[in-house]
Amino acid sequence: MAVESPRLAGKRVLITGTGRGQGAAAQELFCRHGATVVGCDVVEGAAEEGAARLQEAGLAASGVTVDLADMDAARGWVAQGVETMGGLDVLYNNAGTSQFAPFADMTAEQWHFSIVHELDILFYVTSPAWAHLTDGGGSIINTASVAALLGSKMNGAAAHSAAKAGVLGLTKQLAVEGAKHNVRVNAISPGFVDTPVTSNVPPEAKRVITEMHPLGRVATGRDIADCALFLASDESSFITGVELFVDGGFSSV
Ligand SMILES: NC(=O)c1ccc[n+]([C@@H]2O[C@H](COP(=O)([O-])OP(=O)(O)OC[C@H]3O[C@@H](n4cnc5c(N)ncnc54)[C@H](O)[C@@H]3O)[C@@H](O)[C@H]2O)c1
């Protein structure tokens, strides 16, 4: 599992939420393509364990426990990561978690939790990373969702949708502000992804959701990581301000 290609050779990368799911898949894939990747996760020890497995395979991975909803802790993680790597080329804002409820039942606590844990954390991380990226150029990848544009009959996604729509707005604005510094800023919008957070979806609901994806399956973490790899690499050097749907056609129906 050592380095397989130089697509990201020399790239110094921060990825949030590497303890499991899409973030873990991306950390492994980016490292296998030559990047140095500092990860993090709020679950105690999860980012460290994932990175240790990659290190054993000879890959340049590390990870620490940090709650990005704590602005000072997020700032400290960015500073430490940049210092360790000697700079920053790519920031992948993957981590996020939300609370769902029909709007009639949604509490202010659920609303605020979702906005903080899916939108505010992007500010907490991207703000301290910005000066490092504008100093020489780089790529920011934000994780939005089809929920940013589409309502859901399946779950009460009001707060989640609002937060992810905010991620898209932030992406557009930073793409414009970053352009003169050669900082590209793009978003990935997954449909349903088979990761630990969706593992408790009942089989019948999963079957219905799968049918809503014209390609006839839901995504894997690797599907999303492959798109992020492209956006992190110089192969996407003329792409900024876009939302790439990685949803098997879900948003086209
Ligand atoms: N799974 C899906 O169907 C789906 C669909 C659309 C968008 N997304 C988005 O994709 C991203 C990744 O989701 P996933 O499917 O891998 O979920 P996941 O829950 O399996 O993994 C997310 C990881 O981020 C970490 N994390 C969450 N909040 C954090 C915080 N405050 N500080 C540090 N780490 C934190 C979690 O502990 C977890 O390890 C999220 O932004 C999510 O909203 C997921």
Short mmCIF file of C-alpha atoms and ligand atoms in Angstrom, two decimals:
data_model
loop_
_atom_site.label_atom_id
_atom_site.label_comp_id
_atom_site.label_asym_id
_atom_site.label_seq_id
_atom_site.Cartn_x
_atom_site.Cartn_y
_atom_site.Cartn_z
CA MET A 1 0.00 0.00 0.00
CA ALA A 2 2.97 2.36 -0.41
CA VAL A 3 2.95 5.42 -2.66
CA GLU A 4 1.48 4.41 -6.02
CA SER A 5 1.62 7.59 -8.10
CA PRO A 6 3.00 11.14 -7.93
CA ARG A 7 -0.33 12.91 -8.64
CA LEU A 8 -0.09 14.74 -5.30
CA ALA A 9 3.68 14.54 -4.86
CA GLY A 10 4.93 17.32 -2.62
CA LYS A 11 1.43 18.44 -1.60
CA ARG A 12 0.95 19.28 2.05
CA VAL A 13 -2.65 18.53 2.98
CA LEU A 14 -5.02 19.05 5.90
CA ILE A 15 -8.14 16.85 5.96
CA THR A 16 -10.80 17.12 8.67
CA GLY A 17 -12.64 14.09 10.01
CA THR A 18 -10.13 11.37 9.08
CA GLY A 19 -11.20 8.95 11.81
CA ARG A 20 -13.65 7.14 9.57
CA GLY A 21 -15.84 7.41 6.49
CA GLN A 22 -14.98 9.69 3.60
CA GLY A 23 -12.17 11.43 5.48
CA ALA A 24 -10.37 8.16 6.22
CA ALA A 25 -10.75 7.09 2.57
CA ALA A 26 -9.37 10.43 1.39
CA GLN A 27 -6.38 10.39 3.74
CA GLU A 28 -5.36 6.97 2.47
CA LEU A 29 -5.92 7.84 -1.20
CA PHE A 30 -4.11 11.19 -1.01
CA CYS A 31 -1.14 9.56 0.73
CA ARG A 32 -1.02 6.77 -1.84
CA HIS A 33 -0.73 9.49 -4.48
CA GLY A 34 2.25 11.08 -2.78
CA ALA A 35 0.79 13.69 -0.43
CA THR A 36 1.66 14.35 3.19
CA VAL A 37 -1.65 14.43 5.06
CA VAL A 38 -2.37 15.69 8.57
CA GLY A 39 -5.81 14.62 9.71
CA CYS A 40 -7.96 15.04 12.79
CA ASP A 41 -11.12 13.75 14.38
CA VAL A 42 -13.29 14.57 17.38
CA VAL A 43 -13.50 10.89 18.40
CA GLU A 44 -10.66 10.24 20.84
CA GLY A 45 -7.84 8.32 19.16
CA ALA A 46 -9.64 7.70 15.86
CA ALA A 47 -7.46 9.94 13.66
CA GLU A 48 -4.31 8.67 15.40
CA GLU A 49 -5.25 5.01 14.80
CA GLY A 50 -6.07 5.56 11.14
CA ALA A 51 -2.84 7.45 10.55
CA ALA A 52 -0.78 4.82 12.38
CA ARG A 53 -2.06 2.14 9.97
CA LEU A 54 -1.00 4.29 7.03
CA GLN A 55 2.39 5.03 8.59
CA GLU A 56 3.01 1.29 8.97
CA ALA A 57 2.47 1.06 5.21
CA GLY A 58 5.13 3.71 4.66
CA LEU A 59 2.76 6.59 3.98
CA ALA A 60 3.13 10.18 5.20
CA ALA A 61 0.05 10.38 7.42
CA SER A 62 -0.61 11.73 10.88
CA GLY A 63 -3.69 12.59 12.88
CA VAL A 64 -4.75 14.08 16.19
CA THR A 65 -7.87 14.33 18.31
CA VAL A 66 -9.53 17.74 18.11
CA ASP A 67 -13.07 19.10 18.26
CA LEU A 68 -13.30 21.57 15.38
CA ALA A 69 -16.40 23.11 16.95
CA ASP A 70 -13.96 24.67 19.43
CA MET A 71 -12.54 27.60 17.43
CA ASP A 72 -9.29 27.82 19.40
CA ALA A 73 -8.71 24.08 19.10
CA ALA A 74 -9.36 24.24 15.34
CA ARG A 75 -6.91 27.12 15.00
CA GLY A 76 -4.32 25.18 16.99
CA TRP A 77 -4.72 22.10 14.77
CA VAL A 78 -4.18 24.17 11.62
CA ALA A 79 -1.12 25.93 13.08
CA GLN A 80 0.43 22.67 14.26
CA GLY A 81 -0.24 20.91 10.96
CA VAL A 82 1.22 23.72 8.88
CA GLU A 83 4.29 23.89 11.10
CA THR A 84 4.82 20.11 10.91
CA MET A 85 4.51 20.05 7.11
CA GLY A 86 6.36 23.33 6.50
CA GLY A 87 3.41 24.90 4.65
CA LEU A 88 0.00 24.12 3.20
CA ASP A 89 -1.19 23.34 -0.33
CA VAL A 90 -4.59 21.68 0.15
CA LEU A 91 -7.36 21.98 2.74
CA TYR A 92 -10.14 19.39 2.55
CA ASN A 93 -13.08 20.40 4.78
CA ASN A 94 -14.72 16.97 5.05
CA ALA A 95 -15.87 16.70 8.68
CA GLY A 96 -19.46 17.46 9.52
CA THR A 97 -22.34 16.17 11.59
CA SER A 98 -25.96 17.22 11.80
CA GLN A 99 -29.18 16.64 13.71
CA PHE A 100 -32.41 15.79 11.91
CA ALA A 101 -36.05 16.36 12.85
CA PRO A 102 -39.25 17.34 11.06
CA PHE A 103 -39.31 21.14 11.01
CA ALA A 104 -42.38 21.28 13.26
CA ASP A 105 -40.39 19.47 15.97
CA MET A 106 -36.97 20.98 15.40
CA THR A 107 -35.53 22.65 18.49
CA ALA A 108 -33.23 25.64 18.51
CA GLU A 109 -30.56 23.35 19.99
CA GLN A 110 -30.80 20.97 17.02
CA TRP A 111 -30.71 23.90 14.60
CA HIS A 112 -27.65 25.53 16.20
CA PHE A 113 -25.82 22.22 16.61
CA SER A 114 -26.13 21.57 12.88
CA ILE A 115 -25.05 25.05 11.81
CA VAL A 116 -22.03 24.93 14.14
CA HIS A 117 -20.97 21.39 13.21
CA GLU A 118 -21.51 21.68 9.45
CA LEU A 119 -20.87 25.34 8.64
CA ASP A 120 -19.12 27.21 11.45
CA ILE A 121 -16.35 24.59 11.61
CA LEU A 122 -15.42 25.48 8.02
CA PHE A 123 -14.82 29.06 9.13
CA TYR A 124 -12.89 27.93 12.21
CA VAL A 125 -10.50 25.87 10.04
CA THR A 126 -10.38 27.85 6.80
CA SER A 127 -9.79 31.22 8.45
CA PRO A 128 -6.41 30.30 9.99
CA ALA A 129 -5.48 28.26 6.87
CA TRP A 130 -6.23 31.10 4.44
CA ALA A 131 -2.96 33.07 4.81
CA HIS A 132 -0.93 29.89 4.29
CA LEU A 133 -2.86 28.99 1.12
CA THR A 134 -2.78 32.48 -0.38
CA ASP A 135 0.99 32.45 0.16
CA GLY A 136 1.79 30.52 -3.03
CA GLY A 137 -1.58 29.15 -4.05
CA GLY A 138 -3.54 26.03 -3.22
CA SER A 139 -6.83 24.17 -3.30
CA ILE A 140 -9.72 24.12 -0.83
CA ILE A 141 -12.29 21.34 -1.09
CA ASN A 142 -15.52 21.75 0.84
CA THR A 143 -18.06 19.01 1.46
CA ALA A 144 -21.59 20.11 0.73
CA SER A 145 -24.45 17.71 -0.15
CA VAL A 146 -27.31 17.24 -2.57
CA ALA A 147 -29.31 18.40 0.48
CA ALA A 148 -28.00 21.92 -0.17
CA LEU A 149 -30.23 22.13 -3.23
CA LEU A 150 -32.94 19.48 -2.76
CA GLY A 151 -35.52 18.86 -0.07
CA SER A 152 -35.91 15.38 1.40
CA LYS A 153 -39.09 13.33 1.90
CA MET A 154 -37.09 10.81 3.95
CA ASN A 155 -35.82 12.89 6.88
CA GLY A 156 -36.16 16.29 8.51
CA ALA A 157 -33.15 17.94 6.91
CA ALA A 158 -33.95 21.65 7.41
CA ALA A 159 -30.87 22.49 9.48
CA HIS A 160 -28.62 20.16 7.48
CA SER A 161 -29.83 21.67 4.18
CA ALA A 162 -29.37 25.22 5.43
CA ALA A 163 -25.85 24.47 6.68
CA LYS A 164 -24.82 22.77 3.44
CA ALA A 165 -26.31 25.59 1.36
CA GLY A 166 -24.11 27.86 3.45
CA VAL A 167 -21.12 25.71 2.51
CA LEU A 168 -21.92 26.32 -1.16
CA GLY A 169 -22.22 30.07 -0.66
CA LEU A 170 -18.91 30.14 1.19
CA THR A 171 -17.33 28.14 -1.63
CA LYS A 172 -18.40 30.65 -4.27
CA GLN A 173 -17.22 33.67 -2.31
CA LEU A 174 -13.84 32.19 -1.41
CA ALA A 175 -13.33 31.11 -5.03
CA VAL A 176 -13.66 34.75 -6.07
CA GLU A 177 -11.49 36.11 -3.25
CA GLY A 178 -8.88 33.37 -3.64
CA ALA A 179 -8.49 33.58 -7.42
CA LYS A 180 -5.92 36.38 -7.44
CA HIS A 181 -3.79 34.29 -5.08
CA ASN A 182 -4.20 31.14 -7.21
CA VAL A 183 -6.28 29.55 -4.48
CA ARG A 184 -9.02 27.40 -5.99
CA VAL A 185 -12.11 26.63 -3.92
CA ASN A 186 -14.59 23.94 -4.92
CA ALA A 187 -17.32 21.84 -3.32
CA ILE A 188 -18.26 18.19 -3.58
CA SER A 189 -21.93 17.31 -3.15
CA PRO A 190 -22.42 13.61 -2.45
CA GLY A 191 -25.74 11.82 -2.66
CA PHE A 192 -26.05 8.95 -0.17
CA VAL A 193 -22.66 7.59 0.89
CA ASP A 194 -22.15 4.22 2.58
CA THR A 195 -20.17 5.34 5.64
CA PRO A 196 -20.54 4.67 9.38
CA VAL A 197 -22.90 7.63 9.80
CA THR A 198 -25.44 6.07 7.41
CA SER A 199 -24.97 2.48 8.61
CA ASN A 200 -28.12 2.56 10.78
CA VAL A 201 -30.47 3.37 7.88
CA PRO A 202 -33.03 0.53 7.80
CA PRO A 203 -32.71 -1.88 4.83
CA GLU A 204 -36.04 -0.89 3.25
CA ALA A 205 -35.15 2.82 3.38
CA LYS A 206 -31.72 1.98 1.97
CA ARG A 207 -33.37 0.12 -0.93
CA VAL A 208 -35.59 3.12 -1.74
CA ILE A 209 -32.65 5.51 -1.50
CA THR A 210 -30.54 3.30 -3.74
CA GLU A 211 -33.30 3.35 -6.38
CA MET A 212 -33.19 7.15 -6.28
CA HIS A 213 -29.62 6.99 -7.63
CA PRO A 214 -29.90 6.36 -11.40
CA LEU A 215 -26.57 4.52 -11.47
CA GLY A 216 -28.23 1.90 -9.27
CA ARG A 217 -26.02 2.06 -6.20
CA VAL A 218 -25.06 4.49 -3.47
CA ALA A 219 -21.57 5.94 -3.15
CA THR A 220 -18.60 4.54 -1.29
CA GLY A 221 -16.19 6.77 0.59
CA ARG A 222 -13.71 6.00 -2.16
CA ASP A 223 -16.07 7.46 -4.82
CA ILE A 224 -15.98 10.77 -2.99
CA ALA A 225 -12.24 10.58 -2.28
CA ASP A 226 -11.53 10.03 -5.99
CA CYS A 227 -13.26 13.33 -6.80
CA ALA A 228 -11.43 15.10 -3.99
CA LEU A 229 -8.13 13.74 -5.32
CA PHE A 230 -8.86 15.35 -8.68
CA LEU A 231 -9.76 18.69 -7.07
CA ALA A 232 -6.63 18.57 -4.91
CA SER A 233 -4.37 17.82 -7.87
CA ASP A 234 -3.02 20.16 -10.54
CA GLU A 235 -5.25 18.31 -13.05
CA SER A 236 -8.07 20.62 -11.91
CA SER A 237 -5.95 23.78 -12.10
CA PHE A 238 -8.56 25.74 -14.13
CA ILE A 239 -11.52 24.69 -11.98
CA THR A 240 -12.72 26.93 -9.19
CA GLY A 241 -16.06 27.88 -7.66
CA VAL A 242 -17.86 24.74 -8.81
CA GLU A 243 -20.05 22.23 -7.03
CA LEU A 244 -19.28 18.73 -8.27
CA PHE A 245 -22.12 16.27 -7.71
CA VAL A 246 -20.83 12.80 -6.87
CA ASP A 247 -24.27 11.29 -6.59
CA GLY A 248 -24.79 8.68 -9.29
CA GLY A 249 -27.27 11.02 -10.99
CA PHE A 250 -29.43 11.55 -7.86
CA SER A 251 -29.72 15.29 -8.45
CA SER A 252 -30.58 14.84 -12.13
CA VAL A 253 -33.89 13.06 -11.60
N1 LIG B 1 -22.77 9.87 4.30
C1 LIG B 1 -23.58 10.54 3.49
O1 LIG B 1 -24.57 10.00 2.97
C2 LIG B 1 -23.29 11.99 3.15
C3 LIG B 1 -24.04 12.60 2.15
C4 LIG B 1 -23.78 13.94 1.81
C5 LIG B 1 -22.79 14.63 2.49
N2 LIG B 1 -22.10 14.01 3.48
C6 LIG B 1 -21.05 14.79 4.16
O2 LIG B 1 -19.81 14.13 3.98
C7 LIG B 1 -18.93 14.47 5.06
C8 LIG B 1 -18.30 13.20 5.63
O3 LIG B 1 -19.34 12.37 6.08
P1 LIG B 1 -19.18 10.80 6.30
O4 LIG B 1 -20.24 10.14 5.53
O5 LIG B 1 -17.78 10.37 6.11
O6 LIG B 1 -19.60 10.76 7.86
P2 LIG B 1 -18.93 10.02 9.12
O7 LIG B 1 -19.73 10.44 10.29
O8 LIG B 1 -18.82 8.56 8.85
O9 LIG B 1 -17.47 10.66 9.20
C9 LIG B 1 -17.29 12.01 9.59
C10 LIG B 1 -16.08 12.11 10.52
O10 LIG B 1 -15.95 13.50 10.89
C11 LIG B 1 -15.72 13.56 12.27
N3 LIG B 1 -16.18 14.83 12.83
C12 LIG B 1 -17.46 15.28 12.89
N4 LIG B 1 -17.52 16.44 13.54
C13 LIG B 1 -16.25 16.76 13.90
C14 LIG B 1 -15.67 17.83 14.62
N5 LIG B 1 -16.43 18.81 15.15
N6 LIG B 1 -14.34 17.86 14.81
C15 LIG B 1 -13.56 16.86 14.30
N7 LIG B 1 -14.07 15.79 13.64
C16 LIG B 1 -15.39 15.75 13.44
C17 LIG B 1 -16.52 12.40 12.84
O11 LIG B 1 -16.10 12.01 14.16
C18 LIG B 1 -16.29 11.31 11.80
O12 LIG B 1 -15.14 10.53 12.08
C19 LIG B 1 -19.77 15.27 6.04
O13 LIG B 1 -19.54 16.64 5.86
C20 LIG B 1 -21.20 14.92 5.65
O14 LIG B 1 -22.13 15.92 5.99
C21 LIG B 1 -22.32 12.72 3.84
#
